[in-house]
XYZ file of C-alpha atoms in Angstrom:
342
model
C -19.305 10.112 48.765
C -16.973 12.618 47.127
C -17.949 16.250 46.763
C -16.338 19.370 45.348
C -14.099 20.979 47.955
C -13.757 24.684 48.695
C -11.070 26.889 50.228
C -8.267 24.397 50.918
C -5.162 25.759 52.682
C -2.516 27.316 50.374
C -0.161 24.343 50.610
C -2.891 21.946 49.495
C -4.193 24.310 46.826
C -0.721 24.522 45.278
C -0.472 20.746 45.324
C -3.809 20.600 43.515
C -2.681 23.142 40.942
C 0.504 21.310 40.008
C -1.656 18.266 39.321
C -3.877 20.321 37.026
C -2.917 18.107 34.117
C -4.663 15.215 35.863
C -7.935 17.123 35.887
C -7.579 18.091 32.209
C -6.728 14.499 31.302
C -9.704 13.189 33.281
C -12.051 15.546 31.430
C -10.577 14.454 28.123
C -10.965 10.782 29.042
C -14.594 11.257 30.074
C -15.325 13.130 26.849
C -13.626 10.538 24.642
C -15.321 7.645 26.442
C -18.739 9.279 26.180
C -19.423 8.895 29.901
C -21.725 11.919 30.095
C -23.741 10.701 27.110
C -24.184 7.252 28.659
C -25.231 8.565 32.067
C -28.991 9.049 32.186
C -31.113 11.468 34.181
C -31.042 9.330 37.325
C -28.309 7.686 39.433
C -26.358 4.932 37.701
C -24.166 2.179 39.096
C -20.565 2.215 37.921
C -20.867 -1.354 36.680
C -23.759 -0.403 34.377
C -22.004 2.737 33.221
C -18.806 0.785 32.531
C -20.735 -1.703 30.409
C -22.292 1.150 28.449
C -18.955 2.827 27.640
C -16.944 -0.429 27.391
C -14.497 0.146 30.242
C -13.476 -1.694 33.398
C -15.640 -0.682 36.400
C -12.854 -0.069 38.922
C -10.774 2.411 36.898
C -13.967 4.119 35.728
C -14.948 4.662 39.363
C -11.516 6.209 39.976
C -12.014 8.547 37.003
C -15.480 9.605 38.182
C -14.288 10.049 41.762
C -11.524 12.402 40.589
C -13.908 14.456 38.444
C -16.547 14.659 41.172
C -13.998 16.510 43.331
C -14.336 19.348 40.817
C -18.118 19.206 40.559
C -18.082 17.200 37.312
C -20.456 14.300 38.117
C -21.572 13.603 41.688
C -21.135 10.466 43.757
C -24.126 9.418 45.868
C -24.131 7.740 49.285
C -24.820 4.349 47.703
C -21.850 4.657 45.308
C -23.878 5.508 42.222
C -23.111 8.576 40.125
C -25.353 11.330 38.788
C -25.009 14.330 36.531
C -24.176 17.857 37.680
C -24.643 21.081 35.731
C -21.025 20.801 34.577
C -21.052 17.139 33.585
C -24.104 17.723 31.385
C -21.960 20.124 29.339
C -19.862 17.112 28.289
C -22.892 15.599 26.560
C -22.863 15.760 22.770
C -26.560 16.597 22.648
C -26.555 19.413 25.203
C -27.414 22.752 23.506
C -24.531 24.360 25.408
C -22.172 21.412 25.006
C -18.485 21.988 25.740
C -17.408 18.489 24.729
C -15.651 19.647 21.560
C -13.881 22.467 23.403
C -12.807 20.033 26.143
C -11.234 17.791 23.517
C -9.616 20.647 21.596
C -7.914 22.142 24.656
C -6.453 18.733 25.560
C -5.387 17.558 22.100
C -2.078 15.600 21.899
C -0.077 18.591 20.621
C -0.911 20.581 23.770
C 0.873 18.056 26.003
C 4.076 18.667 24.085
C 3.713 22.444 24.092
C 2.778 23.267 27.695
C 6.100 22.101 29.233
C 7.838 24.651 26.993
C 5.908 27.633 28.297
C 9.036 28.990 29.969
C 10.722 29.107 26.545
C 7.784 31.039 25.094
C 7.874 33.476 28.012
C 11.617 34.021 27.557
C 11.415 34.573 23.803
C 7.914 35.983 23.369
C 7.322 33.665 20.407
C 5.446 30.420 19.835
C 7.085 27.047 20.495
C 5.040 24.982 18.053
C 7.244 25.738 15.043
C 10.336 24.509 16.899
C 8.437 21.554 18.333
C 6.797 20.331 15.129
C 8.828 22.075 12.441
C 5.848 23.875 10.921
C 3.558 26.835 11.494
C 0.718 25.733 13.755
C -2.195 25.507 11.322
C 0.015 23.993 8.615
C 1.055 21.343 11.135
C -2.557 20.659 12.087
C -3.794 20.250 8.531
C -0.804 18.306 7.212
C 0.308 16.191 10.155
C -2.593 16.073 12.603
C -5.827 15.923 10.558
C -7.794 14.362 13.415
C -6.778 17.259 15.662
C -7.673 19.701 12.885
C -11.116 18.114 12.737
C -11.496 18.504 16.508
C -10.476 22.156 16.150
C -13.057 22.772 13.432
C -15.827 21.127 15.462
C -14.839 23.066 18.578
C -14.783 26.393 16.746
C -18.115 25.665 15.072
C -19.750 24.713 18.366
C -18.341 27.778 20.121
C -19.352 30.055 17.260
C -22.915 28.724 17.134
C -23.333 29.209 20.877
C -21.825 32.715 21.019
C -23.675 33.783 17.864
C -26.961 33.421 19.718
C -25.662 35.698 22.483
C -24.286 38.257 20.020
C -27.545 38.390 18.061
C -29.553 38.841 21.248
C -27.136 41.525 22.477
C -26.820 43.675 19.345
C -29.480 46.228 18.432
C -29.344 46.716 14.663
C -32.872 48.021 14.291
C -31.655 51.220 12.605
C -29.325 49.489 10.159
C -29.918 48.033 6.707
C -26.677 46.075 6.266
C -24.108 44.227 8.390
C -20.738 42.700 7.515
C -19.161 39.867 9.530
C -15.399 40.287 9.055
C -13.346 37.144 9.550
C -16.669 35.601 10.472
C -15.814 31.962 9.878
C -18.831 30.000 8.731
C -21.122 32.976 9.302
C -23.100 31.928 12.363
C -23.198 35.498 13.705
C -24.438 37.091 10.483
C -26.960 34.267 10.020
C -28.348 34.809 13.518
C -28.619 38.557 12.903
C -30.399 38.070 9.563
C -32.888 35.786 11.284
C -33.465 38.396 13.977
C -33.926 41.262 11.482
C -35.902 40.154 8.380
C -35.124 43.354 6.436
C -31.372 43.268 7.116
C -28.833 42.342 4.424
C -25.464 40.848 5.311
C -21.992 39.992 4.089
C -19.588 37.325 5.278
C -15.862 37.717 4.621
C -13.259 35.102 5.439
C -10.596 32.993 3.762
C -11.780 30.990 0.721
C -11.338 27.593 2.418
C -13.447 28.856 5.330
C -16.399 30.439 3.531
C -16.763 27.496 1.162
C -18.091 25.691 4.253
C -20.378 28.540 5.291
C -23.519 27.927 7.306
C -26.026 26.148 4.989
C -28.538 28.914 5.675
C -26.256 31.333 3.812
C -25.288 29.200 0.828
C -27.182 28.864 -2.462
C -30.598 27.442 -1.722
C -30.403 28.369 1.951
C -33.200 30.253 3.664
C -31.031 33.374 4.033
C -29.096 33.155 0.756
C -31.016 35.951 -0.962
C -30.019 38.420 1.780
C -26.321 37.632 2.107
C -23.151 38.031 0.084
C -20.329 35.563 0.748
C -16.942 37.151 0.053
C -13.734 35.070 -0.028
C -10.796 37.153 1.134
C -8.263 38.077 3.805
C -9.352 40.980 5.983
C -5.699 41.824 6.601
C -5.285 42.514 2.892
C -8.549 44.240 1.891
C -12.246 44.420 2.747
C -14.308 44.895 -0.428
C -17.549 45.133 1.519
C -19.679 48.193 2.223
C -22.055 48.040 5.211
C -23.657 50.134 7.926
C -22.243 47.872 10.653
C -19.039 45.819 10.747
C -18.616 43.027 13.275
C -15.132 41.795 14.177
C -15.328 38.877 16.595
C -12.411 37.007 18.171
C -9.896 37.649 15.384
C -7.802 40.532 16.771
C -5.444 38.149 18.555
C -2.687 38.370 15.948
C 0.454 40.449 15.969
C -0.010 44.228 16.205
C 0.658 44.811 12.511
C -2.054 42.378 11.374
C -4.513 43.883 13.845
C -3.714 47.419 12.688
C -4.105 46.485 9.003
C -7.462 44.818 9.629
C -8.840 47.818 11.498
C -7.512 50.196 8.852
C -9.197 48.151 6.126
C -12.515 48.180 8.002
C -12.348 51.956 8.400
C -11.580 52.424 4.697
C -14.399 50.106 3.682
C -17.023 51.625 5.954
C -16.165 55.295 5.701
C -17.308 58.057 8.056
C -20.262 57.144 10.265
C -19.882 53.382 9.928
C -20.420 51.402 13.110
C -17.728 48.900 14.089
C -18.432 46.348 16.830
C -15.363 44.487 18.091
C -16.128 41.454 20.271
C -13.344 39.770 22.260
C -12.428 37.780 25.347
C -10.553 39.930 27.852
C -7.849 38.815 30.253
C -8.912 41.420 32.811
C -12.565 40.360 32.893
C -12.926 38.978 36.433
C -15.722 36.383 35.882
C -13.756 34.609 33.129
C -10.140 35.433 33.977
C -9.030 31.856 34.674
C -10.368 30.786 31.291
C -9.209 33.790 29.274
C -5.724 33.951 30.789
C -5.263 30.223 30.097
C -6.344 30.769 26.490
C -3.943 33.707 26.337
C -1.038 31.423 27.285
C -2.181 28.789 24.779
C -2.158 31.443 22.044
C 1.396 32.339 23.016
C 2.400 28.683 22.696
C 0.769 27.842 19.380
C 0.700 31.015 17.237
C 2.473 33.655 19.304
C -0.805 35.566 19.686
C -2.418 37.168 22.733
C -5.739 37.968 24.315
C -6.360 41.611 25.173
C -6.929 43.629 28.291
C -9.548 46.361 28.125
C -6.742 48.912 28.035
C -4.813 47.224 25.215
C -7.946 46.836 23.105
C -8.946 50.453 23.653
C -5.426 51.518 22.631
C -5.542 49.522 19.396
C -8.978 50.781 18.453
C -8.223 54.431 19.158
C -4.797 54.207 17.492
C -6.584 52.953 14.389
C -8.776 56.048 14.457
C -12.027 54.651 15.819
C -14.171 56.450 18.387
C -15.303 54.109 21.165
C -18.930 54.766 22.111
C -19.259 52.057 24.760
C -17.913 48.803 26.209
C -20.380 46.208 27.466
C -20.396 42.469 28.315
C -22.102 40.221 25.784
C -22.030 37.162 28.051
C -19.788 35.918 30.895
C -16.739 35.652 28.616
C -17.171 38.172 25.772
C -17.128 41.976 25.695
C -18.269 44.279 22.894
C -16.469 47.501 21.986
C -19.012 49.614 20.113
C -17.183 52.068 17.857
C -17.792 54.638 15.116
C -15.663 55.716 12.184
C -15.350 59.487 12.678
C -16.366 61.950 9.947
């Protein structure tokens, strides 16, 4: 029986770390094969599981054995395998599924980019344009449509899950209107409108994004009469007036783009407007391994960066906002609650 190990000596831990790609590849393989979906609630023999996912039993056992070392699946004394809390997150039907994220973070382009991290650190710029000859999202949409589809599914899944947490976290009981800036398909504003029946909302994002807005917000949707969908680029202008502006996970660009977005929000809202900025932080201890890894991935693909608390505070105050409080939304997101001064 293989179990997750704890506190190995430094020499062994370093050996494990340099084989980190094996763990990522094993997670990707399990997700692509649908192993977690095929494994039921009780123990299952490898032979039966292999038949269900159309693989050979022996290599499948090797895959499961490797993952069980990290607490993803568990091997029993009789050689059968069962789910763990982590392996269930690879199921497509789990309400907190991370299957799409697991695939996105291990897409083929990442295996070409990671070995060039030293180049990105030396230059401070992304390596994707040199590697693939195009800006990252242009490359995805033109040359890697399957990867672009994985990205869209991963972002949608992540947004739906975090939107629930944001809606539960935010108290908008004294507000009549909210604007989700760069809000993607509008899962956050939709969740807030469901929570507050008298609230009106706006969703602003690029035209190609908002045309696929949450069905609840589009014509005929249950929330359509209380929302305005605005195609646009928040770095250029924000033609939306609201009591509260939400900016979630978009201030990862270069400093100029971040400054322009914040300036546009301040101009749109005017004195007294509330601005809630929600971001992952690289100095947030419970999620530092995740957020610092994402920070490096941003450096590789778009030349962006995650923020520390200090760097985010600096950008918000430099823009002219007054920070009223900083609180965790969930284990990996923090909210900076701000006001536009009079």
